[in-house]
N, CA, C and O atoms as a DFTB+ gen file, in Angstrom:
628 C
 N C O
     1  1      68.488      95.299      61.198
     2  2      69.534      95.324      62.200
     3  2      70.870      95.686      61.558
     4  3      71.639      96.462      62.124
     5  1      71.154      95.123      60.364
     6  2      72.410      95.422      59.683
     7  2      72.447      96.869      59.215
     8  3      73.510      97.488      59.179
     9  1      71.276      97.411      58.852
    10  2      71.236      98.803      58.412
    11  2      71.548      99.746      59.565
    12  3      72.242     100.745      59.376
    13  1      71.046      99.442      60.753
    14  2      71.311     100.282      61.923
    15  2      72.796     100.239      62.277
    16  3      73.398     101.268      62.583
    17  1      73.375      99.053      62.233
    18  2      74.796      98.902      62.518
    19  2      75.637      99.658      61.495
    20  3      76.606     100.325      61.858
    21  1      75.271      99.557      60.222
    22  2      75.987     100.262      59.164
    23  2      75.893     101.769      59.365
    24  3      76.892     102.472      59.211
    25  1      74.709     102.278      59.707
    26  2      74.527     103.716      59.942
    27  2      75.364     104.182      61.136
    28  3      75.936     105.271      61.094
    29  1      75.445     103.380      62.194
    30  2      76.257     103.744      63.357
    31  2      77.743     103.799      63.012
    32  3      78.458     104.676      63.498
    33  1      78.209     102.877      62.183
    34  2      79.614     102.883      61.769
    35  2      79.910     104.120      60.930
    36  3      80.930     104.776      61.136
    37  1      79.033     104.444      59.992
    38  2      79.217     105.629      59.144
    39  2      79.194     106.888      59.997
    40  3      80.025     107.777      59.807
    41  1      78.253     106.978      60.937
    42  2      78.168     108.137      61.821
    43  2      79.433     108.275      62.661
    44  3      79.930     109.384      62.858
    45  1      79.950     107.167      63.151
    46  2      81.189     107.195      63.932
    47  2      82.372     107.682      63.111
    48  3      83.186     108.468      63.597
    49  1      82.471     107.218      61.862
    50  2      83.550     107.671      60.987
    51  2      83.437     109.157      60.672
    52  3      84.449     109.853      60.601
    53  1      82.202     109.653      60.482
    54  2      82.002     111.071      60.229
    55  2      82.406     111.906      61.430
    56  3      83.025     112.958      61.270
    57  1      82.069     111.458      62.621
    58  2      82.435     112.193      63.833
    59  2      83.950     112.254      63.975
    60  3      84.496     113.286      64.364
    61  1      84.627     111.161      63.662
    62  2      86.088     111.148      63.750
    63  2      86.711     112.081      62.728
    64  3      87.761     112.664      63.001
    65  1      86.099     112.244      61.556
    66  2      86.625     113.143      60.540
    67  2      86.382     114.601      60.908
    68  3      87.217     115.464      60.634
    69  1      85.227     114.876      61.534
    70  2      84.873     116.252      61.877
    71  2      85.739     116.762      63.020
    72  3      86.188     117.908      62.980
    73  1      85.986     115.940      64.041
    74  2      86.758     116.390      65.201
    75  2      88.082     115.634      65.258
    76  3      88.134     114.526      65.794
    77  1      89.157     116.213      64.713
    78  2      90.430     115.500      64.650
    79  2      91.073     115.269      66.012
    80  3      91.884     114.352      66.144
    81  1      90.746     116.058      67.025
    82  2      91.341     115.871      68.350
    83  2      90.688     114.755      69.144
    84  3      91.205     114.346      70.184
    85  1      89.579     114.269      68.674
    86  2      88.840     113.237      69.400
    87  2      89.458     111.878      69.131
    88  3      89.671     111.508      67.977
    89  1      89.743     111.148      70.169
    90  2      90.338     109.824      70.030
    91  2      89.458     108.828      70.778
    92  3      89.335     108.924      71.999
    93  1      88.847     107.879      70.083
    94  2      87.943     106.949      70.764
    95  2      88.683     105.963      71.661
    96  3      88.050     105.266      72.454
    97  1      90.008     105.889      71.554
    98  2      90.762     104.920      72.327
    99  2      91.376     105.520      73.583
   100  3      92.151     104.844      74.259
   101  1      91.057     106.759      73.916
   102  2      91.532     107.367      75.150
   103  2      90.773     106.766      76.329
   104  3      89.607     106.389      76.207
   105  1      91.438     106.685      77.446
   106  2      90.890     106.057      78.638
   107  2      90.302     107.108      79.569
   108  3      90.929     108.136      79.827
   109  1      89.103     106.855      80.072
   110  2      88.473     107.705      81.073
   111  2      88.765     107.117      82.449
   112  3      88.608     105.914      82.658
   113  1      89.191     107.960      83.387
   114  2      89.464     107.510      84.755
   115  2      88.818     108.476      85.742
   116  3      88.649     109.662      85.456
   117  1      88.464     107.949      86.896
   118  2      88.032     108.816      87.980
   119  2      89.268     109.501      88.537
   120  3      90.319     108.874      88.670
   121  1      89.152     110.795      88.867
   122  2      90.284     111.559      89.374
   123  2      89.836     112.328      90.602
   124  3      89.249     113.405      90.497
   125  1      90.122     111.760      91.776
   126  2      89.728     112.402      93.028
   127  2      90.495     111.774      94.190
   128  3      91.192     110.774      94.017
   129  1      90.360     112.365      95.366
   130  2      90.973     111.877      96.597
   131  2      89.845     111.643      97.590
   132  3      88.829     112.336      97.551
   133  1      90.019     110.673      98.476
   134  2      88.933     110.290      99.378
   135  2      88.583     111.373     100.396
   136  3      87.591     111.238     101.112
   137  1      89.371     112.438     100.475
   138  2      88.989     113.563     101.334
   139  2      87.916     114.422     100.668
   140  3      87.293     115.256     101.326
   141  1      87.699     114.224      99.373
   142  2      86.604     114.899      98.677
   143  2      85.299     114.150      98.944
   144  3      85.327     112.931      99.113
   145  1      84.165     114.834      98.987
   146  2      82.908     114.128      99.229
   147  2      82.553     113.169      98.102
   148  3      82.631     113.532      96.928
   149  1      82.168     111.957      98.448
   150  2      81.758     110.948      97.473
   151  2      82.885     110.140      96.884
   152  3      82.628     109.213      96.116
   153  1      84.130     110.452      97.212
   154  2      85.262     109.752      96.613
   155  2      85.823     108.667      97.524
   156  3      86.689     107.902      97.100
   157  1      85.362     108.585      98.734
   158  2      85.885     107.590      99.676
   159  2      85.225     106.236      99.494
   160  3      84.942     105.804      98.376
   161  1      84.987     105.577     100.625
   162  2      84.313     104.284     100.610
   163  2      82.980     104.450     101.321
   164  3      82.992     104.787     102.505
   165  1      81.856     104.242     100.701
   166  2      81.623     103.790      99.328
   167  2      81.812     104.932      98.329
   168  3      81.596     106.102      98.645
   169  1      82.220     104.558      97.117
   170  2      82.459     105.525      96.049
   171  2      81.141     105.886      95.384
   172  3      80.348     105.004      95.054
   173  1      80.902     107.183      95.185
   174  2      79.681     107.655      94.546
   175  2      80.028     108.183      93.155
   176  3      80.528     109.300      93.017
   177  1      79.762     107.383      92.133
   178  2      80.136     107.753      90.766
   179  2      79.295     108.900      90.228
   180  3      79.667     109.474      89.204
   181  1      78.189     109.267      90.854
   182  2      77.376     110.389      90.382
   183  2      78.090     111.728      90.576
   184  3      77.810     112.685      89.855
   185  1      79.001     111.804      91.534
   186  2      79.744     113.038      91.778
   187  2      80.905     113.187      90.805
   188  3      81.262     114.306      90.435
   189  1      81.491     112.084      90.391
   190  2      82.679     112.097      89.536
   191  2      82.387     111.244      88.305
   192  3      82.246     110.026      88.418
   193  1      82.297     111.857      87.153
   194  2      81.939     111.136      85.944
   195  2      83.145     110.617      85.199
   196  3      82.999     109.863      84.236
   197  1      84.310     110.995      85.615
   198  2      85.529     110.540      84.950
   199  2      86.041     111.581      83.977
   200  3      85.275     112.349      83.395
   201  1      87.355     111.591      83.814
   202  2      88.004     112.521      82.903
   203  2      88.928     111.745      81.973
   204  3      89.361     110.640      82.298
   205  1      89.225     112.325      80.821
   206  2      90.104     111.679      79.853
   207  2      91.543     111.789      80.344
   208  3      91.986     112.864      80.749
   209  1      92.260     110.693      80.309
   210  2      93.665     110.690      80.703
   211  2      94.509     111.400      79.646
   212  3      94.172     111.361      78.462
   213  1      95.613     112.053      80.061
   214  2      96.411     112.833      79.116
   215  2      97.089     112.027      78.018
   216  3      97.181     112.493      76.883
   217  1      97.562     110.833      78.332
   218  2      98.297     110.051      77.337
   219  2      97.412     108.977      76.717
   220  3      96.439     108.532      77.325
   221  1      97.756     108.569      75.510
   222  2      96.949     107.587      74.788
   223  2      97.065     106.190      75.388
   224  3      96.092     105.436      75.357
   225  1      98.215     105.825      75.928
   226  2      98.403     104.481      76.492
   227  2      98.436     104.529      78.022
   228  3      99.248     103.850      78.652
   229  1      97.563     105.323      78.605
   230  2      97.539     105.532      80.047
   231  2      96.838     104.397      80.782
   232  3      96.201     103.541      80.167
   233  1      96.964     104.403      82.092
   234  2      96.302     103.422      82.959
   235  2      95.618     104.156      84.092
   236  3      96.101     105.195      84.544
   237  1      94.495     103.624      84.557
   238  2      93.830     104.172      85.727
   239  2      94.485     103.591      86.975
   240  3      94.841     102.414      87.004
   241  1      94.642     104.419      88.003
   242  2      95.318     104.015      89.223
   243  2      94.433     104.328      90.412
   244  3      93.776     105.367      90.473
   245  1      94.436     103.399      91.354
   246  2      93.783     103.614      92.647
   247  2      94.839     103.330      93.710
   248  3      95.324     102.203      93.813
   249  1      95.201     104.344      94.504
   250  2      96.219     104.210      95.542
   251  2      95.525     104.182      96.896
   252  3      94.756     105.085      97.226
   253  1      95.795     103.146      97.677
   254  2      95.230     103.022      99.019
   255  2      96.382     103.129     100.008
   256  3      97.270     102.278     100.032
   257  1      96.364     104.185     100.830
   258  2      97.406     104.405     101.823
   259  2      96.794     104.263     103.212
   260  3      95.796     104.913     103.522
   261  1      97.398     103.402     104.059
   262  2      96.838     103.120     105.385
   263  2      97.837     103.452     106.485
   264  3      99.034     103.197     106.356
   265  1      97.330     104.021     107.559
   266  2      98.085     104.255     108.791
   267  2      97.124     103.976     109.936
   268  3      96.302     104.826     110.281
   269  1      97.222     102.795     110.523
   270  2      96.289     102.402     111.580
   271  2      94.888     102.254     111.007
   272  3      94.679     101.494     110.061
   273  1      93.926     102.980     111.576
   274  2      92.542     102.922     111.091
   275  2      92.284     103.936     109.982
   276  3      91.265     103.853     109.296
   277  1      93.177     104.876     109.802
   278  2      93.019     105.898     108.780
   279  2      93.477     105.372     107.421
   280  3      94.514     104.716     107.322
   281  1      92.717     105.654     106.396
   282  2      93.155     105.314     105.042
   283  2      92.717     106.399     104.067
   284  3      91.634     106.974     104.183
   285  1      93.592     106.659     103.104
   286  2      93.360     107.654     102.059
   287  2      93.369     106.923     100.720
   288  3      94.280     106.148     100.430
   289  1      92.350     107.178      99.914
   290  2      92.257     106.574      98.579
   291  2      92.405     107.681      97.541
   292  3      91.697     108.687      97.585
   293  1      93.324     107.486      96.615
   294  2      93.544     108.435      95.522
   295  2      93.235     107.729      94.214
   296  3      93.766     106.650      93.949
   297  1      92.386     108.325      93.402
   298  2      92.057     107.791      92.078
   299  2      92.582     108.783      91.048
   300  3      92.266     109.971      91.110
   301  1      93.385     108.298      90.095
   302  2      94.055     109.199      89.164
   303  2      94.550     108.424      87.948
   304  3      94.506     107.194      87.930
   305  1      95.021     109.147      86.928
   306  2      95.698     108.555      85.779
   307  2      97.172     108.375      86.125
   308  3      97.744     109.188      86.851
   309  1      97.785     107.313      85.611
   310  2      99.182     107.028      85.930
   311  2     100.118     108.121      85.424
   312  3     101.083     108.462      86.107
   313  1      99.858     108.670      84.254
   314  2     100.741     109.700      83.698
   315  2     100.740     110.969      84.548
   316  3     101.738     111.691      84.566
   317  1      99.659     111.255      85.243
   318  2      99.601     112.425      86.108
   319  2     100.377     112.220      87.403
   320  3     100.777     113.193      88.043
   321  1     100.593     110.980      87.795
   322  2     101.297     110.691      89.049
   323  2     102.792     110.467      88.856
   324  3     103.539     110.487      89.834
   325  1     103.249     110.257      87.633
   326  2     104.662     109.940      87.392
   327  2     105.610     111.038      87.847
   328  3     106.695     110.725      88.337
   329  1     105.260     112.280      87.711
   330  2     106.130     113.371      88.120
   331  2     106.079     113.681      89.597
   332  3     106.936     114.404      90.104
   333  1     105.088     113.149      90.303
   334  2     104.880     113.479      91.701
   335  2     105.318     112.356      92.631
   336  3     105.951     112.610      93.655
   337  1     104.989     111.129      92.286
   338  2     105.247     109.988      93.172
   339  2     106.493     109.224      92.729
   340  3     106.727     109.031      91.536
   341  1     107.288     108.792      93.710
   342  2     108.478     107.993      93.418
   343  2     108.309     106.551      93.844
   344  3     109.227     105.749      93.673
   345  1     107.159     106.202      94.393
   346  2     106.928     104.834      94.879
   347  2     106.049     104.019      93.941
   348  3     105.379     103.088      94.386
   349  1     106.035     104.347      92.659
   350  2     105.227     103.613      91.687
   351  2     105.877     102.258      91.438
   352  3     107.069     102.198      91.136
   353  1     105.117     101.162      91.558
   354  2     105.705      99.844      91.280
   355  2     106.126      99.716      89.822
   356  3     105.551     100.357      88.942
   357  1     107.126      98.887      89.575
   358  2     107.616      98.703      88.209
   359  2     106.622      97.939      87.352
   360  3     106.577      98.132      86.137
   361  1     105.830      97.079      87.962
   362  2     104.838      96.269      87.258
   363  2     103.539      97.059      87.163
   364  3     102.906      97.328      88.184
   365  1     103.129      97.435      85.944
   366  2     101.911      98.222      85.751
   367  2     100.768      97.393      85.190
   368  3      99.808      97.955      84.661
   369  1     100.844      96.085      85.289
   370  2      99.775      95.246      84.765
   371  2      98.539      95.334      85.652
   372  3      98.600      95.840      86.773
   373  1      97.437      94.846      85.146
   374  2      96.160      94.859      85.853
   375  2      96.291      94.172      87.211
   376  3      96.834      93.072      87.305
   377  1      95.797      94.818      88.252
   378  2      95.827      94.230      89.585
   379  2      96.450      95.167      90.610
   380  3      96.845      96.287      90.289
   381  1      96.531      94.686      91.856
   382  2      97.051      95.482      92.970
   383  2      98.378      94.917      93.448
   384  3      98.595      93.706      93.431
   385  1      99.264      95.813      93.876
   386  2     100.571      95.412      94.401
   387  2     101.073      96.493      95.361
   388  3     100.629      97.639      95.287
   389  1     101.989      96.140      96.254
   390  2     102.514      97.135      97.202
   391  2     103.403      98.164      96.496
   392  3     103.927      97.923      95.409
   393  1     103.553      99.311      97.151
   394  2     104.363     100.388      96.586
   395  2     105.836     100.026      96.607
   396  3     106.285      99.239      97.441
   397  1     106.576     100.605      95.689
   398  2     108.027     100.395      95.636
   399  2     108.685     101.257      96.704
   400  3     108.206     102.347      97.017
   401  1     109.759     100.773      97.246
   402  2     110.509     101.508      98.266
   403  2     111.636     102.274      97.585
   404  3     112.454     101.677      96.884
   405  1     111.686     103.579      97.780
   406  2     112.733     104.406      97.200
   407  2     113.737     104.735      98.302
   408  3     113.480     105.608      99.131
   409  1     114.865     104.051      98.318
   410  2     115.850     104.236      99.380
   411  2     116.606     105.554      99.230
   412  3     117.189     106.033     100.203
   413  1     116.611     106.152      98.039
   414  2     117.308     107.410      97.827
   415  2     116.468     108.620      98.184
   416  3     116.983     109.739      98.181
   417  1     115.185     108.435      98.495
   418  2     114.289     109.550      98.776
   419  2     114.693     110.223     100.085
   420  3     114.724     109.567     101.126
   421  1     114.997     111.501     100.051
   422  2     115.382     112.330     101.201
   423  2     116.656     111.838     101.863
   424  3     116.828     111.982     103.074
   425  1     117.543     111.261     101.078
   426  2     118.790     110.723     101.625
   427  2     119.756     111.833     102.050
   428  3     120.432     111.709     103.072
   429  1     119.821     112.903     101.281
   430  2     120.746     113.988     101.576
   431  2     120.069     115.187     102.224
   432  3     120.575     116.306     102.129
   433  1     118.947     114.975     102.872
   434  2     118.196     116.065     103.475
   435  2     118.397     116.038     104.985
   436  3     118.218     115.001     105.622
   437  1     118.768     117.173     105.552
   438  2     118.871     117.316     106.996
   439  2     117.715     118.200     107.435
   440  3     117.811     119.427     107.400
   441  1     116.635     117.577     107.841
   442  2     115.421     118.307     108.163
   443  2     115.092     118.127     109.637
   444  3     115.023     116.999     110.125
   445  1     114.893     119.216     110.338
   446  2     114.578     119.140     111.761
   447  2     113.086     119.218     112.036
   448  3     112.674     119.108     113.191
   449  1     112.263     119.406     111.010
   450  2     110.811     119.485     111.190
   451  2     110.237     118.089     110.990
   452  3     110.226     117.574     109.871
   453  1     109.759     117.474     112.074
   454  2     109.282     116.086     112.013
   455  2     107.963     115.953     111.254
   456  3     107.664     114.888     110.714
   457  1     107.176     117.025     111.211
   458  2     105.860     116.954     110.589
   459  2     105.925     116.838     109.067
   460  3     104.956     116.401     108.446
   461  1     107.029     117.214     108.465
   462  2     107.170     117.101     107.013
   463  2     107.531     115.662     106.647
   464  3     108.528     115.123     107.126
   465  1     106.721     115.054     105.803
   466  2     106.935     113.660     105.418
   467  2     107.749     113.615     104.127
   468  3     107.219     113.269     103.071
   469  1     109.017     113.958     104.206
   470  2     109.840     114.003     103.003
   471  2     110.345     112.630     102.604
   472  3     110.761     112.441     101.461
   473  1     110.321     111.669     103.509
   474  2     110.736     110.298     103.180
   475  2     109.559     109.433     102.748
   476  3     109.744     108.279     102.363
   477  1     108.352     109.984     102.809
   478  2     107.117     109.262     102.461
   479  2     106.977     107.960     103.248
   480  3     106.617     106.921     102.694
   481  1     107.265     108.033     104.544
   482  2     107.107     106.852     105.389
   483  2     106.030     107.049     106.456
   484  3     105.991     106.321     107.448
   485  1     105.160     108.032     106.247
   486  2     104.081     108.251     107.209
   487  2     103.095     107.087     107.211
   488  3     102.679     106.623     108.272
   489  1     102.727     106.622     106.035
   490  2     101.757     105.531     105.935
   491  2     102.454     104.188     106.109
   492  3     103.539     103.964     105.572
   493  1     101.817     103.296     106.867
   494  2     102.374     101.966     107.115
   495  2     102.314     101.091     105.872
   496  3     103.220     100.296     105.619
   497  1     101.242     101.241     105.097
   498  2     101.026     100.376     103.936
   499  2     100.476     101.201     102.783
   500  3      99.515     101.952     102.954
   501  1     101.083     101.064     101.615
   502  2     100.617     101.742     100.407
   503  2     100.431     100.699      99.320
   504  3     101.358      99.963      98.982
   505  1      99.213     100.643      98.773
   506  2      98.879      99.663      97.734
   507  2      98.478     100.404      96.466
   508  3      97.656     101.320      96.504
   509  1      99.062     100.004      95.353
   510  2      98.738     100.565      94.037
   511  2      97.906      99.549      93.265
   512  3      98.298      98.389      93.137
   513  1      96.762      99.981      92.754
   514  2      95.915      99.133      91.910
   515  2      95.849      99.763      90.515
   516  3      95.491     100.932      90.371
   517  1      96.195      98.986      89.499
   518  2      96.207      99.445      88.113
   519  2      95.083      98.770      87.335
   520  3      94.759      97.607      87.580
   521  1      94.491      99.504      86.398
   522  2      93.515      98.903      85.492
   523  2      93.497      99.709      84.204
   524  3      93.718     100.920      84.214
   525  1      93.232      99.026      83.092
   526  2      93.186      99.720      81.809
   527  2      92.296      99.005      80.804
   528  3      92.283      99.377      79.630
   529  1      91.559      97.999      81.224
   530  2      90.706      97.273      80.284
   531  2      89.344      97.914      80.092
   532  3      88.626      97.577      79.151
   533  1      88.981      98.838      80.981
   534  2      87.657      99.427      80.905
   535  2      87.732     100.884      81.344
   536  3      88.561     101.230      82.186
   537  1      86.885     101.740      80.793
   538  2      86.818     103.125      81.233
   539  2      86.286     103.193      82.655
   540  3      85.431     102.404      83.057
   541  1      86.811     104.151      83.404
   542  2      86.391     104.395      84.792
   543  2      86.548     103.147      85.663
   544  3      85.708     102.884      86.523
   545  1      87.605     102.389      85.448
   546  2      87.777     101.134      86.183
   547  2      88.408     101.329      87.551
   548  3      88.501     100.367      88.312
   549  1      88.849     102.548      87.897
   550  2      89.444     102.752      89.208
   551  2      88.430     103.225      90.237
   552  3      88.786     103.881      91.216
   553  1      87.167     102.890      90.013
   554  2      86.121     103.231      90.961
   555  2      86.026     102.195      92.052
   556  3      87.004     101.929      92.751
   557  1      84.871     101.615      92.201
   558  2      84.658     100.621      93.251
   559  2      84.472      99.247      92.619
   560  3      84.460      99.105      91.396
   561  1      84.329      98.247      93.470
   562  2      84.104      96.877      93.011
   563  2      82.731      96.755      92.352
   564  3      82.506      95.843      91.557
   565  1      81.828      97.652      92.671
   566  2      80.469      97.607      92.129
   567  2      80.506      97.723      90.606
   568  3      79.732      97.048      89.926
   569  1      81.386      98.564      90.052
   570  2      81.442      98.724      88.596
   571  2      81.911      97.441      87.927
   572  3      81.419      97.084      86.856
   573  1      82.857      96.744      88.548
   574  2      83.325      95.479      87.991
   575  2      82.201      94.453      88.010
   576  3      82.009      93.717      87.042
   577  1      81.458      94.406      89.114
   578  2      80.340      93.479      89.227
   579  2      79.264      93.812      88.206
   580  3      78.682      92.912      87.601
   581  1      78.991      95.108      88.008
   582  2      77.978      95.505      87.025
   583  2      78.403      95.108      85.619
   584  3      77.575      94.660      84.825
   585  1      79.688      95.269      85.302
   586  2      80.174      94.874      83.976
   587  2      80.072      93.368      83.778
   588  3      79.697      92.913      82.698
   589  1      80.401      92.589      84.802
   590  2      80.284      91.137      84.694
   591  2      78.830      90.714      84.518
   592  3      78.533      89.797      83.752
   593  1      77.927      91.386      85.228
   594  2      76.501      91.063      85.078
   595  2      76.021      91.387      83.670
   596  3      75.225      90.643      83.098
   597  1      76.502      92.497      83.105
   598  2      76.091      92.873      81.758
   599  2      76.608      91.857      80.730
   600  3      75.878      91.473      79.816
   601  1      77.856      91.427      80.879
   602  2      78.430      90.433      79.963
   603  2      77.670      89.123      80.074
   604  3      77.378      88.485      79.062
   605  1      77.345      88.714      81.301
   606  2      76.596      87.478      81.510
   607  2      75.222      87.571      80.849
   608  3      74.763      86.612      80.229
   609  1      74.576      88.713      80.981
   610  2      73.248      88.895      80.381
   611  2      73.326      88.794      78.851
   612  3      72.449      88.206      78.217
   613  1      74.388      89.375      78.263
   614  2      74.551      89.323      76.812
   615  2      74.800      87.889      76.345
   616  3      74.262      87.456      75.326
   617  1      75.624      87.157      77.105
   618  2      75.921      85.772      76.730
   619  2      74.691      84.886      76.819
   620  3      74.481      84.027      75.963
   621  1      73.873      85.088      77.851
   622  2      72.671      84.261      78.034
   623  2      71.672      84.510      76.919
   624  3      70.994      83.581      76.479
   625  1      71.569      85.745      76.454
   626  2      70.601      86.029      75.375
   627  2      71.143      85.483      74.112
   628  3      70.506      85.599      73.065
């Protein structure tokens, strides 16, 4: 058993030396919108295997936007959303929280087209969920349950 573990460590070190761009500490996140097939509720992880986030200290994000019975779920890396969204909560710790209100958004805009949502107030409720302890953690609750079952199985043995 110790020989197998030693061989795996040596193999891992060799792989890291051969490919300098490879970083084992990069986070994998699902990146899709619920208007895509398999990305809504229930989430189908077979369609989306996850992608590497651009930054080394990134977080996976799941945004749930609701308007009446309609809801849109966006799964993405936090660094990819920073340039696009202004309602990111200041607290990026693990868990879910409501979106931040940006009072300066579209303050100096005189727009006569009502269909353009320049104030981002179309949705009644926007919830941001952050996670970074596990790869592909912005999927569904099923992955969290599967991870807990695996940990429990390891502890029992």
